[in-house]
Amino acid sequence: MDAGADVLHVDVMDGHFVPNLSWGAPVIKCLRSQSDAFFDTHLMVSNPVEFIEPMKDAGVDQFTFHIEANMPEGGVEGLIQQIKDAGMKVGISVKPGTAVDTVFPYCDKGLVDLILIMTVEPGFGGQSFMADMMPKVKTLREKYPKLDIQVDGGLSPATIDQATEAGANAIVAGSASFVPEPSVPILAMRESVMKNCTGYGK
C-alpha cells in the first residue's frame, strides 16, 4: 500500500473451483488488524455463500464471486442480497470462457458495485494477458458508463493501455507489483487509468 496502491486485492481459492488453495478468513483477519486499506476480495470458490460470514468477520469490504459458481436458494440475486446484508460491497467475476451478457441483468438492476473481467484463467499467477477479453470490457463500458470495471490477470505497464482504453478503471496487478520498486509499475498503471478511463476511476 505504501507503494501507491489504492486497495488490497485478496484472492481466496478453495482448491475446488480452481486447483490451488490459498489463504482464507483467518489470514485476512490478521491482515485487517494491521491495515485500514480497502479489502477487495476475489472469491474463486465453488460455494460463495459459505464464505459470506467468514469474510464479514474478517473485515472484508468487497466480496466478488464468480458467476459460474454454485448459487444458493434465490440464485444470483439471493447471493447478492446476502452479501449486502453482511455489509459488504458486491462484485461479480467473469471467466474468459463465459459470455459477458450473463452479468447484464444484475447491472441493469443496479445490484452490483463492480464487474471483474478475468484476463487469465483464474487460479494461477504469472499468466499472460488475454487481449481478446477486451471486447467484454468495451461492451460493459459502452452499456454501463459509470460501472466500476475491473481486470485481473497479466496486467503490467506493458499491457495496461489495452485494458484502460477498452474502459477498465480498476486494475489488479500481482506479479507486476512484486518487484524491487513496486511504486514504478503502480504509478505507470495509475497514469494509464487516469488518461484513458471513462468510468468512476477517472
Coordinates of N, CA and C in Angstrom, one line a residue:
M1 N 0.8 -1.2 0.0 CA 0.0 0.0 0.0 C 0.9 1.3 0.0
D2 N 2.0 1.2 0.7 CA 2.9 2.3 0.7 C 3.5 2.7 -0.7
A3 N 3.4 1.7 -1.6 CA 3.9 2.0 -2.9 C 2.9 2.7 -3.8
G4 N 1.7 3.0 -3.3 CA 0.7 3.7 -4.0 C -0.5 3.0 -4.5
A5 N -0.7 1.8 -4.1 CA -1.9 1.0 -4.4 C -3.1 1.7 -3.7
D6 N -4.3 1.6 -4.3 CA -5.5 2.1 -3.7 C -6.2 1.1 -2.9
V7 N -6.2 -0.1 -3.2 CA -6.9 -1.2 -2.5 C -6.0 -2.4 -2.4
L8 N -6.3 -3.3 -1.5 CA -5.6 -4.6 -1.3 C -6.5 -5.6 -1.9
H9 N -6.1 -6.2 -3.0 CA -6.9 -7.3 -3.7 C -6.4 -8.6 -3.1
V10 N -7.4 -9.4 -2.6 CA -7.0 -10.6 -1.9 C -7.8 -11.8 -2.6
D11 N -7.0 -12.7 -3.1 CA -7.5 -13.9 -3.8 C -7.8 -15.0 -2.8
V12 N -9.0 -15.5 -2.8 CA -9.4 -16.6 -1.9 C -9.7 -17.8 -2.8
M13 N -9.0 -18.9 -2.7 CA -9.2 -20.1 -3.6 C -9.5 -21.3 -2.7
D14 N -10.5 -22.2 -3.1 CA -10.9 -23.3 -2.3 C -10.3 -24.6 -2.7
G15 N -9.5 -24.7 -3.7 CA -8.9 -25.9 -4.2 C -9.9 -26.8 -4.9
H16 N -11.1 -26.2 -5.2 CA -12.2 -26.9 -5.9 C -12.6 -26.2 -7.2
F17 N -13.0 -24.9 -7.0 CA -13.4 -24.1 -8.1 C -12.2 -23.9 -9.0
V18 N -11.0 -23.7 -8.4 CA -9.7 -23.7 -9.0 C -8.8 -24.7 -8.3
P19 N -7.8 -25.2 -9.0 CA -7.0 -26.2 -8.3 C -6.2 -25.7 -7.1
N20 N -5.8 -24.5 -7.1 CA -5.0 -24.0 -5.9 C -5.8 -23.7 -4.7
L21 N -5.2 -23.8 -3.6 CA -5.8 -23.5 -2.3 C -5.0 -22.3 -1.7
S22 N -5.6 -21.2 -1.4 CA -4.9 -20.0 -0.9 C -5.5 -19.7 0.5
W23 N -5.0 -18.6 1.0 CA -5.4 -18.2 2.4 C -6.9 -17.9 2.5
G24 N -7.4 -18.0 3.7 CA -8.8 -17.8 3.9 C -9.0 -16.7 5.0
A25 N -10.2 -16.7 5.6 CA -10.6 -15.7 6.5 C -9.6 -15.4 7.7
P26 N -9.1 -16.4 8.3 CA -8.2 -16.1 9.4 C -7.0 -15.3 9.0
V27 N -6.4 -15.5 7.9 CA -5.2 -14.7 7.4 C -5.7 -13.3 7.1
I28 N -6.9 -13.2 6.4 CA -7.4 -11.9 6.1 C -7.7 -11.1 7.3
K29 N -8.2 -11.7 8.3 CA -8.5 -11.1 9.6 C -7.2 -10.5 10.2
C30 N -6.1 -11.3 10.1 CA -4.8 -10.9 10.7 C -4.4 -9.6 9.9
L31 N -4.5 -9.7 8.5 CA -4.1 -8.5 7.7 C -5.0 -7.3 8.1
R32 N -6.2 -7.5 8.4 CA -7.1 -6.4 8.7 C -6.6 -5.7 10.0
S33 N -6.1 -6.5 10.9 CA -5.7 -5.9 12.2 C -4.4 -5.0 12.0
Q34 N -3.8 -5.2 10.8 CA -2.6 -4.4 10.6 C -2.8 -3.3 9.5
S35 N -4.0 -3.2 8.9 CA -4.2 -2.3 7.8 C -5.7 -1.8 7.8
D36 N -5.8 -0.5 7.4 CA -7.1 0.1 7.2 C -7.4 0.2 5.7
A37 N -6.7 -0.5 4.9 CA -6.9 -0.5 3.4 C -8.3 -1.0 3.1
F38 N -8.8 -0.7 1.9 CA -10.0 -1.3 1.4 C -9.6 -2.7 0.9
F39 N -10.3 -3.7 1.5 CA -10.0 -5.1 1.2 C -11.0 -5.5 0.1
D40 N -10.5 -5.7 -1.1 CA -11.2 -6.2 -2.3 C -10.9 -7.6 -2.5
T41 N -11.9 -8.5 -2.1 CA -11.7 -9.9 -2.1 C -12.3 -10.7 -3.2
H42 N -11.5 -11.4 -3.9 CA -11.9 -12.2 -5.1 C -12.1 -13.7 -4.7
L43 N -13.3 -14.1 -4.6 CA -13.6 -15.5 -4.2 C -13.7 -16.4 -5.3
M44 N -12.6 -17.2 -5.5 CA -12.6 -18.3 -6.5 C -12.9 -19.6 -5.8
V45 N -14.2 -19.7 -5.5 CA -14.7 -20.8 -4.7 C -16.0 -21.3 -5.3
S46 N -16.3 -22.6 -5.1 CA -17.5 -23.2 -5.6 C -18.8 -22.8 -5.0
N47 N -18.7 -22.5 -3.7 CA -20.0 -22.2 -2.9 C -19.8 -20.9 -2.2
P48 N -19.8 -19.8 -2.9 CA -19.5 -18.5 -2.2 C -20.4 -18.1 -1.0
V49 N -21.6 -18.6 -1.0 CA -22.5 -18.3 0.1 C -21.9 -18.8 1.5
E50 N -21.1 -19.8 1.4 CA -20.5 -20.3 2.7 C -19.4 -19.4 3.2
F51 N -18.9 -18.5 2.4 CA -17.8 -17.6 2.7 C -18.3 -16.2 3.2
I52 N -19.6 -15.9 3.1 CA -20.1 -14.6 3.4 C -19.8 -14.2 4.9
E53 N -20.2 -15.0 5.8 CA -20.0 -14.7 7.2 C -18.5 -14.7 7.6
P54 N -17.7 -15.7 7.2 CA -16.3 -15.6 7.5 C -15.6 -14.3 6.9
M55 N -16.0 -13.9 5.7 CA -15.4 -12.7 5.1 C -15.9 -11.5 5.9
K56 N -17.1 -11.5 6.2 CA -17.6 -10.3 7.0 C -16.9 -10.2 8.3
D57 N -16.7 -11.3 9.0 CA -16.0 -11.3 10.3 C -14.5 -10.9 10.1
A58 N -13.9 -11.3 8.9 CA -12.5 -10.9 8.7 C -12.3 -9.5 8.4
G59 N -13.4 -8.7 8.1 CA -13.3 -7.3 7.8 C -13.2 -7.0 6.3
V60 N -13.7 -7.9 5.5 CA -13.6 -7.6 4.0 C -14.6 -6.5 3.7
D61 N -14.2 -5.6 2.7 CA -15.0 -4.5 2.3 C -15.8 -4.9 1.0
Q62 N -15.2 -5.7 0.1 CA -15.9 -6.0 -1.1 C -15.8 -7.5 -1.4
F63 N -16.9 -8.2 -1.7 CA -16.9 -9.6 -1.9 C -17.3 -9.8 -3.4
T64 N -16.3 -10.3 -4.1 CA -16.5 -10.6 -5.6 C -16.6 -12.1 -5.8
F65 N -17.7 -12.6 -6.3 CA -17.9 -14.0 -6.5 C -18.0 -14.3 -8.0
H66 N -17.8 -15.5 -8.4 CA -17.8 -15.9 -9.8 C -19.3 -16.3 -10.2
I67 N -19.7 -15.7 -11.4 CA -21.0 -16.0 -11.9 C -21.1 -17.5 -12.2
E68 N -20.0 -18.2 -12.4 CA -20.0 -19.6 -12.7 C -20.1 -20.5 -11.5
A69 N -20.1 -19.9 -10.3 CA -20.1 -20.7 -9.1 C -21.5 -21.2 -8.8
N70 N -21.6 -22.1 -7.8 CA -22.9 -22.6 -7.4 C -23.6 -21.5 -6.6
M71 N -24.9 -21.4 -6.9 CA -25.7 -20.4 -6.3 C -26.6 -21.0 -5.2
P72 N -26.9 -20.3 -4.1 CA -27.8 -20.7 -3.1 C -29.3 -20.6 -3.5
E73 N -30.2 -20.9 -2.7 CA -31.6 -20.7 -3.0 C -31.8 -19.2 -3.2
G74 N -32.5 -18.8 -4.2 CA -32.6 -17.4 -4.5 C -31.7 -17.0 -5.7
G75 N -30.8 -17.9 -6.1 CA -29.9 -17.7 -7.2 C -28.9 -16.5 -7.0
V76 N -28.5 -15.9 -8.1 CA -27.5 -14.9 -8.0 C -28.0 -13.7 -7.2
E77 N -29.3 -13.3 -7.4 CA -29.8 -12.2 -6.7 C -29.9 -12.4 -5.2
G78 N -30.2 -13.7 -4.8 CA -30.2 -14.0 -3.4 C -28.9 -14.0 -2.8
L79 N -27.9 -14.4 -3.5 CA -26.5 -14.3 -3.0 C -26.1 -12.8 -2.9
I80 N -26.4 -12.0 -3.8 CA -26.1 -10.6 -3.8 C -26.7 -10.0 -2.5
Q81 N -27.9 -10.3 -2.3 CA -28.6 -9.7 -1.1 C -28.0 -10.1 0.2
Q82 N -27.6 -11.4 0.3 CA -26.9 -11.9 1.5 C -25.6 -11.1 1.7
I83 N -24.8 -10.9 0.6 CA -23.6 -10.2 0.8 C -23.8 -8.7 1.2
K84 N -24.8 -8.1 0.6 CA -25.2 -6.7 1.0 C -25.7 -6.7 2.5
D85 N -26.4 -7.7 2.9 CA -26.9 -7.7 4.3 C -25.8 -7.9 5.3
A86 N -24.7 -8.5 4.8 CA -23.5 -8.6 5.6 C -22.6 -7.3 5.7
G87 N -23.1 -6.3 4.9 CA -22.4 -5.0 5.0 C -21.2 -4.9 4.0
M88 N -21.1 -5.8 3.0 CA -20.0 -5.7 2.0 C -20.5 -5.3 0.7
K89 N -19.7 -4.6 -0.1 CA -20.0 -4.3 -1.5 C -19.9 -5.6 -2.3
V90 N -20.5 -5.6 -3.5 CA -20.7 -6.8 -4.3 C -20.0 -6.7 -5.7
G91 N -19.2 -7.6 -6.0 CA -18.7 -7.7 -7.3 C -19.0 -9.1 -7.9
I92 N -19.1 -9.1 -9.2 CA -19.3 -10.4 -10.0 C -18.1 -10.6 -10.9
S93 N -17.5 -11.8 -10.9 CA -16.4 -12.1 -11.8 C -16.8 -13.0 -12.9
V94 N -16.2 -12.7 -14.1 CA -16.5 -13.5 -15.3 C -15.2 -14.1 -15.8
K95 N -15.2 -15.5 -16.0 CA -14.1 -16.2 -16.5 C -14.0 -16.0 -18.0
P96 N -12.8 -16.2 -18.6 CA -12.6 -16.0 -20.0 C -13.6 -16.7 -20.9
G97 N -14.0 -17.9 -20.5 CA -15.0 -18.6 -21.4 C -16.4 -18.3 -21.2
T98 N -16.7 -17.4 -20.3 CA -18.1 -17.0 -20.0 C -18.5 -15.7 -20.8
A99 N -19.7 -15.8 -21.4 CA -20.2 -14.6 -22.1 C -20.5 -13.4 -21.1
V100 N -20.1 -12.2 -21.5 CA -20.3 -11.1 -20.6 C -21.7 -10.8 -20.4
D101 N -22.6 -11.1 -21.3 CA -24.0 -10.8 -21.1 C -24.7 -11.5 -19.9
T102 N -24.0 -12.5 -19.3 CA -24.5 -13.2 -18.2 C -24.7 -12.2 -17.0
V103 N -23.9 -11.1 -17.0 CA -24.0 -10.2 -15.8 C -24.9 -9.0 -16.1
F104 N -25.4 -8.9 -17.3 CA -26.2 -7.7 -17.7 C -27.5 -7.6 -16.8
P105 N -28.2 -8.7 -16.4 CA -29.4 -8.5 -15.6 C -29.1 -7.8 -14.3
Y106 N -27.9 -8.1 -13.7 CA -27.6 -7.6 -12.4 C -27.1 -6.1 -12.5
C107 N -26.4 -5.8 -13.6 CA -26.0 -4.5 -13.8 C -27.2 -3.6 -14.1
D108 N -28.2 -4.1 -14.9 CA -29.4 -3.4 -15.3 C -30.2 -3.0 -14.1
K109 N -30.2 -3.9 -13.1 CA -30.9 -3.6 -11.8 C -30.1 -2.8 -10.8
G110 N -28.9 -2.5 -11.1 CA -28.1 -1.8 -10.2 C -27.7 -2.5 -8.9
L111 N -27.6 -3.9 -9.1 CA -27.3 -4.7 -7.9 C -25.9 -4.9 -7.5
V112 N -25.0 -4.5 -8.5 CA -23.6 -4.8 -8.2 C -22.8 -3.5 -8.2
D113 N -21.7 -3.5 -7.5 CA -20.8 -2.4 -7.4 C -19.6 -2.5 -8.4
L114 N -19.4 -3.7 -8.9 CA -18.2 -3.9 -9.8 C -18.4 -5.2 -10.6
I115 N -17.9 -5.2 -11.8 CA -17.7 -6.4 -12.6 C -16.3 -6.6 -12.9
L116 N -15.8 -7.8 -12.6 CA -14.4 -8.2 -12.8 C -14.3 -9.1 -14.0
I117 N -13.6 -8.7 -15.0 CA -13.3 -9.5 -16.2 C -12.0 -10.1 -16.1
M118 N -12.0 -11.4 -16.0 CA -10.7 -12.1 -15.9 C -10.0 -12.1 -17.2
T119 N -8.7 -11.7 -17.2 CA -7.9 -11.7 -18.4 C -6.8 -12.8 -18.4
V120 N -7.1 -13.7 -17.5 CA -6.4 -15.0 -17.5 C -7.4 -16.0 -16.9
E121 N -7.0 -17.3 -17.0 CA -7.9 -18.3 -16.3 C -7.6 -18.2 -14.8
P122 N -8.6 -18.1 -14.0 CA -8.4 -17.9 -12.6 C -7.7 -19.1 -11.9
G123 N -6.9 -18.7 -10.9 CA -6.3 -19.8 -10.1 C -4.8 -19.8 -10.1
F124 N -4.2 -19.1 -11.0 CA -2.7 -19.2 -11.1 C -2.1 -17.8 -11.4
G125 N -1.1 -17.4 -10.8 CA -0.4 -16.1 -11.1 C 0.6 -16.3 -12.2
G126 N 1.0 -15.2 -12.7 CA 2.1 -15.2 -13.7 C 1.7 -15.6 -15.1
Q127 N 0.4 -15.6 -15.4 CA -0.1 -15.9 -16.8 C 0.0 -14.7 -17.7
S128 N -0.1 -15.0 -19.0 CA -0.1 -13.9 -20.0 C -1.4 -13.2 -20.1
F129 N -1.4 -12.0 -20.3 CA -2.6 -11.1 -20.5 C -3.4 -11.6 -21.8
M130 N -4.7 -11.8 -21.6 CA -5.5 -12.2 -22.7 C -6.2 -11.0 -23.3
A131 N -5.6 -10.4 -24.4 CA -6.1 -9.2 -25.0 C -7.5 -9.4 -25.6
D132 N -7.8 -10.7 -26.0 CA -9.1 -11.0 -26.6 C -10.3 -10.9 -25.6
M133 N -10.0 -10.6 -24.3 CA -11.1 -10.3 -23.4 C -11.5 -8.8 -23.4
M134 N -10.8 -8.0 -24.1 CA -11.0 -6.5 -24.1 C -12.4 -6.2 -24.7
P135 N -12.9 -6.9 -25.7 CA -14.3 -6.6 -26.2 C -15.3 -6.7 -25.1
K136 N -15.1 -7.6 -24.1 CA -16.0 -7.7 -23.0 C -16.0 -6.4 -22.2
V137 N -14.8 -5.9 -21.9 CA -14.7 -4.7 -21.2 C -15.3 -3.5 -21.9
K138 N -15.0 -3.4 -23.2 CA -15.6 -2.4 -24.1 C -17.1 -2.4 -24.1
T139 N -17.7 -3.6 -24.2 CA -19.1 -3.8 -24.2 C -19.7 -3.3 -22.9
L140 N -19.1 -3.6 -21.8 CA -19.6 -3.2 -20.5 C -19.5 -1.7 -20.3
R141 N -18.4 -1.1 -20.8 CA -18.2 0.4 -20.6 C -19.2 1.1 -21.5
E142 N -19.5 0.6 -22.7 CA -20.4 1.3 -23.5 C -21.9 1.2 -23.0
K143 N -22.2 0.0 -22.4 CA -23.5 -0.2 -21.9 C -23.7 0.4 -20.5
Y144 N -22.7 0.5 -19.7 CA -22.8 1.0 -18.3 C -21.6 2.0 -18.1
P145 N -21.8 3.2 -18.5 CA -20.7 4.2 -18.5 C -20.1 4.5 -17.1
K146 N -20.9 4.3 -16.0 CA -20.5 4.6 -14.7 C -20.1 3.4 -13.8
L147 N -20.1 2.2 -14.5 CA -19.8 1.0 -13.8 C -18.3 0.9 -13.5
D148 N -18.0 0.4 -12.3 CA -16.6 0.0 -12.0 C -16.3 -1.3 -12.7
I149 N -15.3 -1.3 -13.6 CA -14.9 -2.5 -14.3 C -13.5 -2.8 -14.0
Q150 N -13.3 -4.0 -13.4 CA -12.0 -4.4 -13.0 C -11.5 -5.5 -14.0
V151 N -10.2 -5.5 -14.2 CA -9.5 -6.5 -14.9 C -8.4 -7.2 -14.1
D152 N -8.2 -8.5 -14.3 CA -7.3 -9.2 -13.4 C -6.6 -10.3 -14.2
G153 N -5.3 -10.2 -14.3 CA -4.5 -11.2 -15.0 C -3.6 -10.7 -16.0
G154 N -2.3 -10.7 -15.8 CA -1.3 -10.3 -16.8 C -1.2 -8.8 -17.0
L155 N -1.7 -8.1 -16.0 CA -1.7 -6.6 -16.1 C -0.3 -6.1 -15.7
S156 N 0.3 -5.2 -16.5 CA 1.6 -4.6 -16.2 C 1.7 -3.3 -17.0
P157 N 2.7 -2.6 -16.9 CA 2.9 -1.4 -17.7 C 2.9 -1.7 -19.2
A158 N 3.2 -2.9 -19.6 CA 3.2 -3.3 -21.0 C 1.8 -3.6 -21.6
T159 N 0.9 -3.9 -20.7 CA -0.4 -4.3 -21.2 C -1.6 -3.4 -20.7
I160 N -1.2 -2.5 -19.8 CA -2.3 -1.7 -19.1 C -3.1 -0.8 -20.1
D161 N -2.5 -0.2 -21.1 CA -3.2 0.6 -22.0 C -4.3 -0.1 -22.8
Q162 N -4.1 -1.3 -23.1 CA -5.1 -2.1 -23.8 C -6.4 -2.2 -22.9
A163 N -6.2 -2.4 -21.6 CA -7.3 -2.5 -20.7 C -8.0 -1.2 -20.4
T164 N -7.2 -0.1 -20.2 CA -7.8 1.2 -19.9 C -8.5 1.8 -21.1
E165 N -7.9 1.6 -22.3 CA -8.5 2.1 -23.5 C -9.8 1.4 -23.8
A166 N -10.0 0.2 -23.3 CA -11.2 -0.6 -23.5 C -12.3 -0.1 -22.5
G167 N -11.8 0.5 -21.4 CA -12.8 1.0 -20.4 C -12.6 0.5 -19.0
A168 N -11.5 -0.3 -18.7 CA -11.3 -0.7 -17.3 C -10.8 0.4 -16.5
N169 N -11.3 0.5 -15.3 CA -10.9 1.6 -14.3 C -10.4 1.0 -13.0
A170 N -10.4 -0.3 -12.8 CA -9.9 -0.9 -11.6 C -9.0 -2.0 -12.1
I171 N -7.7 -1.9 -11.7 CA -6.7 -2.8 -12.2 C -6.1 -3.6 -11.1
V172 N -6.1 -4.9 -11.3 CA -5.4 -5.9 -10.4 C -4.1 -6.2 -11.0
A173 N -3.0 -6.0 -10.2 CA -1.7 -6.3 -10.7 C -0.9 -7.0 -9.6
G174 N -0.7 -8.3 -9.8 CA 0.0 -9.1 -8.9 C 1.5 -9.2 -9.2
S175 N 1.9 -10.0 -10.2 CA 3.3 -10.2 -10.5 C 4.0 -8.9 -10.8
A176 N 3.3 -8.0 -11.5 CA 3.9 -6.8 -11.9 C 4.3 -5.9 -10.8
S177 N 3.6 -6.1 -9.6 CA 3.8 -5.2 -8.5 C 4.9 -5.8 -7.5
F178 N 5.2 -7.1 -7.6 CA 6.1 -7.7 -6.7 C 7.5 -7.6 -7.3
V179 N 8.0 -6.4 -7.3 CA 9.3 -6.0 -7.9 C 10.1 -5.2 -6.9
P180 N 11.4 -5.0 -7.0 CA 12.1 -4.2 -6.0 C 11.6 -2.8 -5.8
E181 N 11.0 -2.1 -6.8 CA 10.4 -0.8 -6.7 C 9.0 -0.8 -7.2
P182 N 8.1 -1.4 -6.4 CA 6.7 -1.5 -6.9 C 6.0 -0.2 -7.2
S183 N 6.5 0.9 -6.7 CA 5.8 2.2 -7.0 C 5.9 2.5 -8.4
V184 N 7.0 2.0 -9.1 CA 7.2 2.4 -10.6 C 6.1 1.8 -11.4
P185 N 5.8 0.5 -11.4 CA 4.7 -0.1 -12.2 C 3.3 0.4 -11.7
I186 N 3.2 0.6 -10.4 CA 1.9 1.1 -9.9 C 1.6 2.5 -10.5
L187 N 2.6 3.4 -10.5 CA 2.4 4.7 -11.0 C 2.1 4.7 -12.5
A188 N 2.8 3.8 -13.2 CA 2.6 3.7 -14.7 C 1.2 3.3 -15.0
M189 N 0.7 2.3 -14.2 CA -0.7 1.8 -14.4 C -1.7 2.9 -14.0
R190 N -1.5 3.5 -12.9 CA -2.4 4.6 -12.5 C -2.5 5.7 -13.5
E191 N -1.4 6.1 -14.1 CA -1.4 7.1 -15.1 C -2.2 6.7 -16.4
S192 N -2.1 5.4 -16.7 CA -2.9 4.9 -17.8 C -4.4 5.0 -17.5
V193 N -4.8 4.6 -16.3 CA -6.2 4.7 -15.9 C -6.7 6.2 -16.0
M194 N -5.9 7.1 -15.4 CA -6.3 8.5 -15.4 C -6.3 9.1 -16.8
K195 N -5.5 8.6 -17.7 CA -5.5 9.1 -19.1 C -6.7 8.6 -19.9
N196 N -7.0 7.3 -19.7 CA -8.0 6.6 -20.6 C -9.3 6.3 -20.1
C197 N -9.4 6.2 -18.8 CA -10.7 5.7 -18.1 C -11.8 6.7 -18.3
T198 N -13.0 6.2 -18.5 CA -14.2 7.0 -18.6 C -15.2 6.7 -17.5
G199 N -14.8 5.8 -16.6 CA -15.7 5.4 -15.5 C -15.4 6.1 -14.2
Y200 N -15.9 5.6 -13.1 CA -15.7 6.2 -11.8 C -14.2 6.3 -11.5
G201 N -13.4 5.5 -12.1 CA -12.0 5.6 -11.7 C -11.2 6.8 -12.2
K202 N -11.8 7.6 -13.0 CA -11.1 8.7 -13.6 C -10.9 9.8 -12.6

